[in-house]
mmCIF file of C-alpha atoms in Angstrom:
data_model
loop_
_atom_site.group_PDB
_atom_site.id
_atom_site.type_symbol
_atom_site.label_atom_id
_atom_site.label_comp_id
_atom_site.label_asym_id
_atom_site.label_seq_id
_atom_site.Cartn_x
_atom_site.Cartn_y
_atom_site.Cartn_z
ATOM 1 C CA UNK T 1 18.202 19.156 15.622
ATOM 2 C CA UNK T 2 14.984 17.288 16.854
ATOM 3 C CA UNK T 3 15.165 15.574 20.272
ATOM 4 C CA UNK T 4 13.891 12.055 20.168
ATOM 5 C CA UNK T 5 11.678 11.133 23.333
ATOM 6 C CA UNK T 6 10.672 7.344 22.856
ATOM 7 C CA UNK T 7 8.259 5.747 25.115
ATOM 8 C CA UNK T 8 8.506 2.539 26.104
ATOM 9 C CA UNK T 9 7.427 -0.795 28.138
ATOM 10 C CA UNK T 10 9.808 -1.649 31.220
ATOM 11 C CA UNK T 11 13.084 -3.096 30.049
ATOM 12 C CA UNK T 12 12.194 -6.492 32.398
ATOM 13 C CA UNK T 13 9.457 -7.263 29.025
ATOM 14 C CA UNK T 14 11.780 -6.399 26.419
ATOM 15 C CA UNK T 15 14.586 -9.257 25.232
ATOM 16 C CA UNK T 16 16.694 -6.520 25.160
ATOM 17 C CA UNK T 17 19.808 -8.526 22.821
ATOM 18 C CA UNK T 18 16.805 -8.148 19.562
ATOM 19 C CA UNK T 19 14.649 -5.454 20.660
ATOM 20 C CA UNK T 20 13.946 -2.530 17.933
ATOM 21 C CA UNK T 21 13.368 -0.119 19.994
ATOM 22 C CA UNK T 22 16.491 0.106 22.197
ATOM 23 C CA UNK T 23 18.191 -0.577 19.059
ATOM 24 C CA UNK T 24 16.983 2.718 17.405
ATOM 25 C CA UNK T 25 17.761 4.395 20.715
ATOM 26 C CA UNK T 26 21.320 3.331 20.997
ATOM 27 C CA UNK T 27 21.422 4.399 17.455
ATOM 28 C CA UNK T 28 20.317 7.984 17.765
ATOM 29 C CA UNK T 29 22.414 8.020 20.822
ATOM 30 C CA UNK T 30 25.409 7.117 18.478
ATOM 31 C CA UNK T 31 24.821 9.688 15.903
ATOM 32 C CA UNK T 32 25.166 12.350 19.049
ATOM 33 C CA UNK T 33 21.298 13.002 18.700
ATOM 34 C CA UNK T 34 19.691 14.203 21.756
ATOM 35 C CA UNK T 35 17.584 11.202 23.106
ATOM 36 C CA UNK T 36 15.721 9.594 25.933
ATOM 37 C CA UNK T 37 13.600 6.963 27.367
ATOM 38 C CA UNK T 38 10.319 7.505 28.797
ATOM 39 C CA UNK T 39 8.132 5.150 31.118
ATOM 40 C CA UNK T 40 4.836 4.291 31.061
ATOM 41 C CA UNK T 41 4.674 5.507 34.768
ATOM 42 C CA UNK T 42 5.937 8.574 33.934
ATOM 43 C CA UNK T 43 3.777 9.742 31.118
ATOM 44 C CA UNK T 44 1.254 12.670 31.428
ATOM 45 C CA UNK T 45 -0.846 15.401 30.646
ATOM 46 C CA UNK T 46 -1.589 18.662 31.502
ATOM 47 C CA UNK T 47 -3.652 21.223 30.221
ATOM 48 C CA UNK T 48 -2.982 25.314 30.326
ATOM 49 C CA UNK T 49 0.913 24.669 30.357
ATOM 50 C CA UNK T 50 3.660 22.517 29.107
ATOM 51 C CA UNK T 51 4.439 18.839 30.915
ATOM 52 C CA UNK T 52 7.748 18.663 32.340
ATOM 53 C CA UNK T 53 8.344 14.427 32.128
ATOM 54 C CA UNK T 54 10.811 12.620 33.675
ATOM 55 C CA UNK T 55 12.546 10.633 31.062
ATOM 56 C CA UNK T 56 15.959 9.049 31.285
ATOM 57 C CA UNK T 57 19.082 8.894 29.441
ATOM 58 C CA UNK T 58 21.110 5.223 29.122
ATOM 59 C CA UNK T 59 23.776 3.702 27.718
ATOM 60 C CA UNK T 60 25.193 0.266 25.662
ATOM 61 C CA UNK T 61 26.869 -0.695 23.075
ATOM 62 C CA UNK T 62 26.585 -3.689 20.011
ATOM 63 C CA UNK T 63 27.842 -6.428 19.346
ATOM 64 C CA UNK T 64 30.443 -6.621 16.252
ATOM 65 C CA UNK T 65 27.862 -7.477 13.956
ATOM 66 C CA UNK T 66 26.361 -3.407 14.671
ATOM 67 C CA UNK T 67 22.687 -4.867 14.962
ATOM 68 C CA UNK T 68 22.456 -7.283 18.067
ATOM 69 C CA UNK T 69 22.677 -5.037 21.356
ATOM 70 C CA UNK T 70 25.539 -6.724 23.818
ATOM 71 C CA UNK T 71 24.428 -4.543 27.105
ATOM 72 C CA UNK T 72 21.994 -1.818 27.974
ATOM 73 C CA UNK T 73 21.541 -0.031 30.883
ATOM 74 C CA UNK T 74 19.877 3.249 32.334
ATOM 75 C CA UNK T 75 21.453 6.092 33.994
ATOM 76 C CA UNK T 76 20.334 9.586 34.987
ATOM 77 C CA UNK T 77 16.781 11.036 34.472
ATOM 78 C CA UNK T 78 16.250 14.673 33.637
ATOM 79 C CA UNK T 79 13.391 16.554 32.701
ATOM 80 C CA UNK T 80 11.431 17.199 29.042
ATOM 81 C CA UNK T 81 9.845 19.935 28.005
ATOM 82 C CA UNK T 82 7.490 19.298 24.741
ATOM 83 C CA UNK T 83 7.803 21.247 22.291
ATOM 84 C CA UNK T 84 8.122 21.689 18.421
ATOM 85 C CA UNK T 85 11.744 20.678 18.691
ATOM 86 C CA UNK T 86 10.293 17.161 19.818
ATOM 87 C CA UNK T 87 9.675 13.624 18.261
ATOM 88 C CA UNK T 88 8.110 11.523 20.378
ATOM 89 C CA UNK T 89 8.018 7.797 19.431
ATOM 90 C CA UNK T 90 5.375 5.565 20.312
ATOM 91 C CA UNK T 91 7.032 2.141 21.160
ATOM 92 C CA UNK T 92 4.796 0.352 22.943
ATOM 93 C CA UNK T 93 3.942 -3.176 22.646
ATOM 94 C CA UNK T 94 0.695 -4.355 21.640
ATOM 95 C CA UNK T 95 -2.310 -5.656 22.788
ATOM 96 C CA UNK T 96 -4.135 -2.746 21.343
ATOM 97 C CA UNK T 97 -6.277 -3.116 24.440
ATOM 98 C CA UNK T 98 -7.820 0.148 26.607
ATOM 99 C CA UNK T 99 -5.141 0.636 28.072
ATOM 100 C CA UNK T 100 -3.189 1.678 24.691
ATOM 101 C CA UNK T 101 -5.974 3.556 23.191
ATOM 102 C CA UNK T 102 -5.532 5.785 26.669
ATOM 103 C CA UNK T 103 -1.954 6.389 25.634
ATOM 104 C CA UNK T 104 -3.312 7.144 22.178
ATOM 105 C CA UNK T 105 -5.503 9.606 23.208
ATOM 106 C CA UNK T 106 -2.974 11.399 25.558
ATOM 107 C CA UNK T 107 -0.343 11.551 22.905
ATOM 108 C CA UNK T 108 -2.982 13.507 20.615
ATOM 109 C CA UNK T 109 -2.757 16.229 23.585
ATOM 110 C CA UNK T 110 1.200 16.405 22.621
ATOM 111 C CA UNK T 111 0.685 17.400 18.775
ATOM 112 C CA UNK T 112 -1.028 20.690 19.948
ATOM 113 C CA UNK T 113 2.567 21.957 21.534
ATOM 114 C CA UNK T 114 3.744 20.846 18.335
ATOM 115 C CA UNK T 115 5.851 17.653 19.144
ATOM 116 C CA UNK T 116 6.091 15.331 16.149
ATOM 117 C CA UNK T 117 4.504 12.304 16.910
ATOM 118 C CA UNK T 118 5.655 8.951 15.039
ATOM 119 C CA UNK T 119 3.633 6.897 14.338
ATOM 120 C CA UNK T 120 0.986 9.396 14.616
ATOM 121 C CA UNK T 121 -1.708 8.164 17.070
ATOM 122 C CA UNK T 122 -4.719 9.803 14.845
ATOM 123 C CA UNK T 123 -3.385 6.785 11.967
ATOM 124 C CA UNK T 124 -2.921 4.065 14.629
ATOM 125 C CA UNK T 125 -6.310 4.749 15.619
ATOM 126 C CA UNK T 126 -8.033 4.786 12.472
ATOM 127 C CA UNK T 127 -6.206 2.063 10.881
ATOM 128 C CA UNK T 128 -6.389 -1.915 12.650
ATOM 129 C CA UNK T 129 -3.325 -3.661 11.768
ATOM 130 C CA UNK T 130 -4.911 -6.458 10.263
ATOM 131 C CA UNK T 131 -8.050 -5.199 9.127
ATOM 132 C CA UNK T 132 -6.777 -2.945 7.153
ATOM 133 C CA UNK T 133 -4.700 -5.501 5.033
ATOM 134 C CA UNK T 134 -7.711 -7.292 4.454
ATOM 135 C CA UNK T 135 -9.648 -4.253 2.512
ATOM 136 C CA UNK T 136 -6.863 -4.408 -0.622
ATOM 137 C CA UNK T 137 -7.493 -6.862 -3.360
ATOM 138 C CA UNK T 138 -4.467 -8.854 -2.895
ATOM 139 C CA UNK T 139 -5.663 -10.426 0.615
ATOM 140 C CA UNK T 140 -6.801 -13.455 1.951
ATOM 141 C CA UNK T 141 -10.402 -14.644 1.826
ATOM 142 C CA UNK T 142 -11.043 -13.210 5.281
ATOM 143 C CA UNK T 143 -13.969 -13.746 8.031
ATOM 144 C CA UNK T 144 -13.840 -11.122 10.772
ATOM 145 C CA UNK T 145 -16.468 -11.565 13.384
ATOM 146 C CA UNK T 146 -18.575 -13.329 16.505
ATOM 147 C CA UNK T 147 -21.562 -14.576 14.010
ATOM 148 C CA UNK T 148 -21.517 -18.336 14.021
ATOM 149 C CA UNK T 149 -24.427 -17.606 11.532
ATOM 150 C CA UNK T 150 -21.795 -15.558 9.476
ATOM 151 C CA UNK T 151 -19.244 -17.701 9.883
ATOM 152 C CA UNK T 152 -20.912 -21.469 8.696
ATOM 153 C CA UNK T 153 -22.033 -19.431 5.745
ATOM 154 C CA UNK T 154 -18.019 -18.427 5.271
ATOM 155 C CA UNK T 155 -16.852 -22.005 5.373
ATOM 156 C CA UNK T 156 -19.072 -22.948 3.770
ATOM 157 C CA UNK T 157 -17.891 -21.015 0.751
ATOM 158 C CA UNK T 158 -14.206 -21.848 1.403
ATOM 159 C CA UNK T 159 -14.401 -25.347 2.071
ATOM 160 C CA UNK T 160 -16.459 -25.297 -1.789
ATOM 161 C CA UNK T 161 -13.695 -23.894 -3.271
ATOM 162 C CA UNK T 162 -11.376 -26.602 -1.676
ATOM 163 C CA UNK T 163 -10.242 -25.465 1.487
ATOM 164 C CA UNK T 164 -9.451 -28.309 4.311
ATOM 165 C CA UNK T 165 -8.614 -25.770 7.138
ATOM 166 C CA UNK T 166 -8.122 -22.552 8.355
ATOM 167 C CA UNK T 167 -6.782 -19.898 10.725
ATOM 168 C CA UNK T 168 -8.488 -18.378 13.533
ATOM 169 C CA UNK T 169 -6.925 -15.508 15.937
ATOM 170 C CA UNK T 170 -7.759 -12.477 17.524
ATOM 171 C CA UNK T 171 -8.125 -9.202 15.889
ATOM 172 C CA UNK T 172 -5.768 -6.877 18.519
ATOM 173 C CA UNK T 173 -2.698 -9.509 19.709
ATOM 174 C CA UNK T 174 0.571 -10.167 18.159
ATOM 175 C CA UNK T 175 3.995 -12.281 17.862
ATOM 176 C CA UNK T 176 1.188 -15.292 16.788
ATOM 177 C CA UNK T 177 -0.163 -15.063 19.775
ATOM 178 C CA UNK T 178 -3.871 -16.972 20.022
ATOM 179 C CA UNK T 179 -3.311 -18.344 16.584
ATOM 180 C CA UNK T 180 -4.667 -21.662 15.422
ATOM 181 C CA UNK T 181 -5.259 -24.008 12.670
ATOM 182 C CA UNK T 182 -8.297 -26.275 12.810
ATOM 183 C CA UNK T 183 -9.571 -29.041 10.474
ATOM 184 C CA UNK T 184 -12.922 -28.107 8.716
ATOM 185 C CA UNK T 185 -13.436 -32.006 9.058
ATOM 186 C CA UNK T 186 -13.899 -31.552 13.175
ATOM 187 C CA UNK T 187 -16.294 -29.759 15.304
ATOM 188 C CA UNK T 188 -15.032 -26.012 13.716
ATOM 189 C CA UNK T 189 -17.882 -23.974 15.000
ATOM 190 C CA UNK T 190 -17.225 -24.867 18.969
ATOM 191 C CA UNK T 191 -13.618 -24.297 18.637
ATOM 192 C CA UNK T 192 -15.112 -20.643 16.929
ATOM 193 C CA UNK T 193 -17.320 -20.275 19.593
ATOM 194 C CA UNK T 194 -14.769 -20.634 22.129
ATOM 195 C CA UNK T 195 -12.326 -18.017 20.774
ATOM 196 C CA UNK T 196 -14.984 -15.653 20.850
ATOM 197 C CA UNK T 197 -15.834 -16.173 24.383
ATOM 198 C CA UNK T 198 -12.128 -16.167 25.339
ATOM 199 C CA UNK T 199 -11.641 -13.015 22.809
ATOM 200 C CA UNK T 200 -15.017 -11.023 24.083
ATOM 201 C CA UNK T 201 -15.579 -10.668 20.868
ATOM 202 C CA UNK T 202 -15.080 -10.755 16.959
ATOM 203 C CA UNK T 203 -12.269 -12.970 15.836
ATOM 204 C CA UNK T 204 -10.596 -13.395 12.310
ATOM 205 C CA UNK T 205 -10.904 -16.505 10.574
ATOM 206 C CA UNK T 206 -8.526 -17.238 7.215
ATOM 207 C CA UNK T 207 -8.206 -20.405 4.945
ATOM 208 C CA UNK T 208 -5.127 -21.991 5.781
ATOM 209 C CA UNK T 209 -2.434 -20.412 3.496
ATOM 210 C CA UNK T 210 0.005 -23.699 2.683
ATOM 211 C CA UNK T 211 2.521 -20.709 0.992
ATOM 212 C CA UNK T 212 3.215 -19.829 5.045
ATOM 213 C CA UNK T 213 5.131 -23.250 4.652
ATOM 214 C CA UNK T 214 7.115 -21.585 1.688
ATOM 215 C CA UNK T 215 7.823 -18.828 4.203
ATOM 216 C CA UNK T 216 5.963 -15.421 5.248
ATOM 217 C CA UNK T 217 7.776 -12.341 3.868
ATOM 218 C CA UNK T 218 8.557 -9.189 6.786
ATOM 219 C CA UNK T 219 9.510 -5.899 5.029
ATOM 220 C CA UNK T 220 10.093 -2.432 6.429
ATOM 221 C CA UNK T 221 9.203 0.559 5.191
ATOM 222 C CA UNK T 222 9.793 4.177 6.340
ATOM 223 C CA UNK T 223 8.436 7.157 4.708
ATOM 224 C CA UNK T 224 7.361 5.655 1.684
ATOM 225 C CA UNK T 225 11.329 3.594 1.418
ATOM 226 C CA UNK T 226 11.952 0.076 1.605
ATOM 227 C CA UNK T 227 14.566 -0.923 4.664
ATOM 228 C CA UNK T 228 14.538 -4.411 3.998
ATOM 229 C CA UNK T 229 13.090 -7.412 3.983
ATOM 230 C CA UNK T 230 13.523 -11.032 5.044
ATOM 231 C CA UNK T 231 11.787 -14.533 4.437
ATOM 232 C CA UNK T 232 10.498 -16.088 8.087
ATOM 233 C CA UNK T 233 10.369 -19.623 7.136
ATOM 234 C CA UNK T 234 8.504 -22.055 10.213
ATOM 235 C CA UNK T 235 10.475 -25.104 11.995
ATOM 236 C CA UNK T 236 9.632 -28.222 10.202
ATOM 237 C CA UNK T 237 6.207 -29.156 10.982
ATOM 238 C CA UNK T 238 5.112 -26.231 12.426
ATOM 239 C CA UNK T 239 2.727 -23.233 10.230
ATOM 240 C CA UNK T 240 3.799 -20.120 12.800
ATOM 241 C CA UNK T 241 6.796 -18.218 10.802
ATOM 242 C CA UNK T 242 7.072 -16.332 14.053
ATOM 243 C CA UNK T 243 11.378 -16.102 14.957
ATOM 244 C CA UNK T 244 10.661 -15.870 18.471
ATOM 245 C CA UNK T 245 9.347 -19.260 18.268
ATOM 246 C CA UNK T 246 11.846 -20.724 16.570
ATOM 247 C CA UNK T 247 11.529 -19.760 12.762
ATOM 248 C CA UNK T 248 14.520 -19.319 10.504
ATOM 249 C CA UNK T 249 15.194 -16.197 8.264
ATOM 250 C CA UNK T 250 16.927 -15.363 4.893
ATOM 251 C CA UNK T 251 17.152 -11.884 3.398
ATOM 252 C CA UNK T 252 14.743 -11.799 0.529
ATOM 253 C CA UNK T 253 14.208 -9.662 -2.946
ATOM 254 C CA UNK T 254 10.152 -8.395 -2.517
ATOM 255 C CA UNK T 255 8.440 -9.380 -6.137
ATOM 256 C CA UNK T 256 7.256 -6.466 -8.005
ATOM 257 C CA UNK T 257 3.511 -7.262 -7.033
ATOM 258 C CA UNK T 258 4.571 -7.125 -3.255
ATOM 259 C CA UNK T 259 6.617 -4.151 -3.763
ATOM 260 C CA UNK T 260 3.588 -2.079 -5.509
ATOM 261 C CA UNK T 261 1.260 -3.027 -2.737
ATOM 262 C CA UNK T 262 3.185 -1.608 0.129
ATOM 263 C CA UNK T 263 4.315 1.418 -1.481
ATOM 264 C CA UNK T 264 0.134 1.720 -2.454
ATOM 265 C CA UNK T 265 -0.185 1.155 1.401
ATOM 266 C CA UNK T 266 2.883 3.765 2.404
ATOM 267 C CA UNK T 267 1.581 6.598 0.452
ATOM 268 C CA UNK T 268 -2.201 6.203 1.772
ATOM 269 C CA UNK T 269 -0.941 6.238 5.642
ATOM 270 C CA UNK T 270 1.442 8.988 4.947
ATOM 271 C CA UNK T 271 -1.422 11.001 4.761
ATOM 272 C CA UNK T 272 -2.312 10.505 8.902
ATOM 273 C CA UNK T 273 1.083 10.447 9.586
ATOM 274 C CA UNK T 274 1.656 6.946 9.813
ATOM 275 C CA UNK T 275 5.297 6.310 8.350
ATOM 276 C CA UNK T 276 7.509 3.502 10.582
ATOM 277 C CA UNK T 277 5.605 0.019 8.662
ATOM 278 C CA UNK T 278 6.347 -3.794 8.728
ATOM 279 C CA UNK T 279 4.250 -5.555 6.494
ATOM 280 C CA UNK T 280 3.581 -9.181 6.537
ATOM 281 C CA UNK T 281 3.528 -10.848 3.314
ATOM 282 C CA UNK T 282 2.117 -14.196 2.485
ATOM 283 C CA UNK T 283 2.313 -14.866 -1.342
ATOM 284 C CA UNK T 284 1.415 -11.620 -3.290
ATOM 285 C CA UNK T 285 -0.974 -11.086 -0.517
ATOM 286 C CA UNK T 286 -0.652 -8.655 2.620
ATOM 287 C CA UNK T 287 -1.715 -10.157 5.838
ATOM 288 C CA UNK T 288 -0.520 -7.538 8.392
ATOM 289 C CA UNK T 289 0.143 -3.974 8.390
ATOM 290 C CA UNK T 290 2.216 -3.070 11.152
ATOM 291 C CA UNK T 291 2.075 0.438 12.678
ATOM 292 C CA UNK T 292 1.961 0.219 16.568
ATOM 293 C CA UNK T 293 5.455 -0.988 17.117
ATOM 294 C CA UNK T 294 6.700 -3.093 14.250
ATOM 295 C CA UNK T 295 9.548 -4.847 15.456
ATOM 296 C CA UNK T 296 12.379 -7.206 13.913
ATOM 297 C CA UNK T 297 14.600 -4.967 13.252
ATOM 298 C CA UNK T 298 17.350 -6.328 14.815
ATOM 299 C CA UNK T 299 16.555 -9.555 12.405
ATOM 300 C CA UNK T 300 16.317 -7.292 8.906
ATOM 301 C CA UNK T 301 18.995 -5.547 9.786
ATOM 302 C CA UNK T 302 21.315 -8.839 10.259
ATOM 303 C CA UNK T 303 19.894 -10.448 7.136
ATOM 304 C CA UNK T 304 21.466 -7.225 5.274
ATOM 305 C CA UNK T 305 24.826 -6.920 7.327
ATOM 306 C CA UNK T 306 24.173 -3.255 8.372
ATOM 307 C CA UNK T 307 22.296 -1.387 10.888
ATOM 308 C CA UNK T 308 18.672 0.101 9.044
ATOM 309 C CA UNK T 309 18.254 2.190 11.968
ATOM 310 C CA UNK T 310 21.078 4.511 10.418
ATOM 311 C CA UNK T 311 18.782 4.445 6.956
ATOM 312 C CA UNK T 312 15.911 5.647 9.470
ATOM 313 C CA UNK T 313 18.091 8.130 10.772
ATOM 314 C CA UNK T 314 19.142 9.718 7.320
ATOM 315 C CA UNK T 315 15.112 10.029 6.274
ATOM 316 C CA UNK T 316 14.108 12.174 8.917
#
């Protein structure tokens, strides 16, 4: 039996009632599975030998509805030896910033000792979250870039095919951070011009997708399997189907379009190892694969009446 090393961001970030990641730890932990938290401050390398890390062991317990966590709390640290009896988890939050790729590149060290690595960071780093959704046919008309030349000539071409406004946000943030909708009847191309100054760089740009006010669609996947999914519909008036800022959620049945595209998607990133995936669905269209940490599990898991994490547990 594997031992399940997860690394993760200090517990004073995490909401730690919702959070995925303690959730599939307190989860292993119930299943009697050997498991531990690591810290970024306590992560390493060394090469010639194996790296003893200090990880540490907790405890906590549900609430009666098995998904929402009720307390959490660490207790004694021992010390990990990686081997090929290992999974390590990668659970850290975006921004995928330099400071992530560095973790990326350490863990890489880790899968010559053997360790399992989930996801792997070889298919984090080839594959941007959002730029990959936008190569499959399905996707939105998408602008990715700090052109303004490139970008008048994209709305231009949008706002001919009837488009009134659009989306711009960064390429590497998440939880809808840095997301906003402009009019194309304003002065668009400072507002662009700002985001790429305040970005340092290339920014995505979207026409605005009225369906989002329908709802925006959040299925897991692992190993090729659909966990579940739910609908994220945004508070009246607002376009963000984001739950941490307020959006409502219903379990919902994935359209065979939707399902066909992810499972397209699973098999392809199976192949670098790449098999814990939330995608974000707007329409029959995929606007985010997620692969560094995709969270809402907690929330899925709810909308179904069970704990997923167990239906994680039983693919391994």
């Amino acid at each position: 039996m594997k031992k399940h090393i997860l690394l993760i961001d200090p517990l004073e970030k995490l909401v730690i009632k919702k959070d995925s990641t303690l959730m599939f730890a307190l989860t292993l932990k119930k299943r009697g599975l050997d498991v531990a938290l690591i810290f970024e401050e306590d992560f390493y390398v060394v090469n010639n030998e194996i790296p003893k890390l200090k990880v540490f062991d907790f405890e906590g317990e549900f609430e009666d509805d098995g998904c929402y966590i009720k307390n959490f709390k660490m207790t004694e640290s021992r010390f990990w030896e990686a081997d090929d009896k290992s999974c390590f988890h990668m659970r850290l939050d975006p921004p995928f910033d330099g400071r992530y790729l560095r973790f990326l590149w350490m863990q890489r060290y880790f899968k010559t000792l053997g360790v399992e690595i989930l996801n792997d960071p070889d298919g984090i780093l080839l594959f941007n979250e959002k730029l990959y959704a936008y190569e499959h046919e399905s996707s939105l008309e998408t602008y990715v870039g700090s052109s303004l030349d490139g970008f008048s000539i994209y709305v231009k071409g949008i706002m001919a095919k009837g488009h009134t406004e659009l989306i711009l946000k960064p390429l590497d943030l998440y939880q809808g951070i840095g997301v906003e909708k402009i009019s194309l009847e304003g002065d668009f191309l400072s507002i662009f011009k700002e985001k790429v100054k305040d970005y340092q760089g290339p920014v995505v740009a979207q026409p605005f997708a009225k369906e989002v006010q329908d709802g925006e669609v959040r299925s897991f996947y692992f190993k090729g399997q659909e966990l579940g999914s739910i609908l994220k519909v945004p508070k009246k008036g607002e376009f963000l189907a984001n739950i941490a800022q307020g959006a409502s959620y219903t379990r919902y049945d994935l359209t065979d379009s939707q399902r066909k595209s992810c499972e397209d998607i699973c098999r392809e990133l199976a192949e670098h190892g790449v098999h814990w995936i939330a995608f974000d669905i707007l329409g029959e269209s995929i606007s985010e694969v997620n692969i560094t940490c995709p969270g809402l599990v907690v929330e899925v898991s709810k909308a179904y009446g069970r704990n997923l994490c167990e239906d994680i547990i039983d693919l391994f």
